[in-house]
Amino acid sequence: MAEPVISIRGLRKSYDELEAVRGIDLDVLPREIFAVLGPNGAGKTTTVEILEGYRDRDGGEVSVLGVDPARPTPAWRERIGIVLQETTLEPALTVRESLQQYAGYYREPREVEEVIGLVGLEDQADSRARKLSGGQKRRLDVGIALVGDPDLLFLDEPTTGFDPSARRQAWEMVAGLRDLGKTVLLTTHYMEEAQVLADRVAIISEGRIVALDTPENLGDRRQLPTTITFTVPAGTGLGDLEGIGQTLSQTGGEDGRIEISISTHDPVENLNRITAWALETGLEIGQLEVRRPSLEDVYLGLTDA
Amino acid sequence: MKSVSLALHEFRFAQKVFWRNPASVFFTALLPVLFLLIFATIFGNDTIDELGGVKVTTYYIPAIVTLAVISATMVNLAMNVTIAREEGLLKRGRGTPLPPWVFIAGRVGNAIVISAIMLVVVTLIGKLLYDAPIPWERLPAVAVTLVVGAAAFCCLGLAITVIIPSREAASAITNAITLPLYFLSGIFIPENEIPEGVLSFANHFPVRDFFQAFFTAYSPNTTGAGFEWGELGVVAIWGLAGFLIALRYFRWTPRS
């Protein structure tokens, strides 16, 4: 296995009485898009800012590109790109000028025009930053982080506060970074964002990692039961359905119909029985839905505790 | 060598940002000129017997140059570096390979160049509108006073950012420091109108010393080269104190 780009063991950080990070272990591999997902105040930004060299830590071992970020060097800074949680742009400079300014700080920057293309701001290249929309500002922010051609990119909540279309555009851009061979560490509190973008996701809650896996397997999602829901007319006898699923719940639905929810590990068998039963008895069943547990279910289950 | 070219790179962008900011241009470049025109209109034909019969307009040229240099350096940096800090721009800069001192050097260089431009503009307006003499024979003293003062007030501007908690407070705190000193030090009101006790109080602060150094360099009554080494020494000591405070307490991350 390749050397991890980021390696964290037993990371701890407290602010006065508050323990923000309580022992985190993590490896991020080369060319991986890794998401740290968690609610506000879970310790995401504290962790990332320790990795970026902005904050010192109270305990644990941290290595980022082979360097301890508590002792950052200019050579190390050449290799990382940072997008902070808050958009940070000089409002009076144009997109092109902003990128030229930061490009000047690096030994081997990317071509400014190429970066403008990467973040999709060709039409705004000569607009001042203050005139850009929120989503465009954020993309310029990412462009500034890319202009030094870093190996590792930190994106702290890149789409917080975006409307859905701006979020989609930002996602396309981040997904495009994969083709450049960058390693990306992303924090977010949107489950969907982690699911769409990340190769692996760590869910953190109250300063600890509570789950770490691919979005598909996260929180043993494959082990969790599937939910089958449907409605039947009022007054239907349900005798034949007793005991087919893990849980059988009934609630009164619209128009006096009965809403039934079945949680099962064997959805194929159960669906067959339900539909057979409906055909035999001539029952009209409505709003039939089969739903696998979403990442959101997993996330809420893990972070609510 | 690399650092010098980086500092020039930063300077170029600091220039662009400065001239594109209407507030910077108004308060730093236009307001001092307005003050000169207003004061000269009000007090224009008087002479000041206590200062060897020098015309009030001639008095106001070094006074407004003093104000313009302090605006371009201390006020400009205290405001704009605080805003850059609160906007996260300083923090972001720290996340790049750029050496921190280069970041500051670009902005200090910009402030000093603006100071020099303002000195020339105010002096030329004085000559053209009020026939205030250009001190050609004491040019070295004018230049040395400008450089010592601009550098010292840049350091003081960076030191003031330490006590400014938010971008909203930047203007109030900076004005609270400068405006009383302008009044007490003979910048706004000719010093013969100011009680002796007030002037000796103002002498404890660098605005008064900086003005006296400029006044001597500009005044047609001055004999000799016009260097006020004592006053310049006081200004330099204040600057050094500001430098040390900034070095020790300067913050790169937002406070609010």
Tab-separated table of N, CA and C in Angstrom, chain B residues 27 31 71 74-75 78-79 160 164 169-183:
chain	number	residue	atom	x	y	z
B	27	PHE	N	-9.825	59.183	1.663
B	27	PHE	CA	-9.272	59.583	2.963
B	27	PHE	C	-7.771	59.835	2.897
B	31	LEU	N	-8.628	63.849	0.990
B	31	LEU	CA	-8.963	64.598	2.204
B	31	LEU	C	-7.846	65.559	2.637
B	71	SER	N	-1.664	59.710	7.302
B	71	SER	CA	-2.833	59.036	6.712
B	71	SER	C	-2.412	57.872	5.830
B	74	MET	N	0.213	55.233	8.842
B	74	MET	CA	-0.384	54.682	10.063
B	74	MET	C	-1.871	54.386	9.881
B	75	VAL	N	-2.634	55.379	9.404
B	75	VAL	CA	-4.087	55.193	9.284
B	75	VAL	C	-4.397	54.125	8.245
B	78	ALA	N	-3.346	50.643	9.603
B	78	ALA	CA	-4.187	50.208	10.726
B	78	ALA	C	-5.553	49.759	10.209
B	79	MET	N	-6.086	50.500	9.231
B	79	MET	CA	-7.403	50.138	8.691
B	79	MET	C	-7.305	48.910	7.795
B	160	ILE	N	-1.045	49.396	15.980
B	160	ILE	CA	-2.440	49.726	16.316
B	160	ILE	C	-3.376	48.568	15.955
B	164	ILE	N	-7.072	46.726	17.707
B	164	ILE	CA	-8.365	46.832	17.015
B	164	ILE	C	-9.005	45.445	16.950
B	169	ALA	N	-14.449	48.376	14.209
B	169	ALA	CA	-13.800	49.254	15.180
B	169	ALA	C	-12.587	49.972	14.588
B	170	ALA	N	-12.146	49.549	13.408
B	170	ALA	CA	-10.864	50.041	12.873
B	170	ALA	C	-10.873	51.555	12.709
B	171	SER	N	-11.939	52.066	12.079
B	171	SER	CA	-11.971	53.484	11.787
B	171	SER	C	-12.102	54.312	13.066
B	172	ALA	N	-12.961	53.866	13.979
B	172	ALA	CA	-13.183	54.616	15.220
B	172	ALA	C	-11.898	54.706	16.054
B	173	ILE	N	-11.211	53.603	16.196
B	173	ILE	CA	-10.006	53.595	17.032
B	173	ILE	C	-8.902	54.435	16.383
B	174	THR	N	-8.760	54.302	15.068
B	174	THR	CA	-7.707	55.060	14.395
B	174	THR	C	-7.972	56.566	14.487
B	175	ASN	N	-9.241	56.955	14.272
B	175	ASN	CA	-9.567	58.379	14.366
B	175	ASN	C	-9.405	58.899	15.788
B	176	ALA	N	-9.765	58.076	16.754
B	176	ALA	CA	-9.651	58.506	18.152
B	176	ALA	C	-8.194	58.758	18.516
B	177	ILE	N	-7.279	58.089	17.838
B	177	ILE	CA	-5.858	58.302	18.105
B	177	ILE	C	-5.341	59.533	17.356
B	178	THR	N	-5.740	59.653	16.074
B	178	THR	CA	-5.101	60.692	15.255
B	178	THR	C	-5.742	62.074	15.406
B	179	LEU	N	-7.084	62.146	15.396
B	179	LEU	CA	-7.716	63.467	15.356
B	179	LEU	C	-7.315	64.367	16.523
B	180	PRO	N	-7.379	63.888	17.794
B	180	PRO	CA	-6.953	64.775	18.887
B	180	PRO	C	-5.505	65.227	18.724
B	181	LEU	N	-4.651	64.313	18.255
B	181	LEU	CA	-3.237	64.682	18.113
B	181	LEU	C	-3.045	65.724	17.017
B	182	TYR	N	-3.850	65.647	15.945
B	182	TYR	CA	-3.749	66.676	14.904
B	182	TYR	C	-4.101	68.050	15.482
B	183	PHE	N	-5.155	68.086	16.315
B	183	PHE	CA	-5.545	69.371	16.909
B	183	PHE	C	-4.476	69.877	17.879
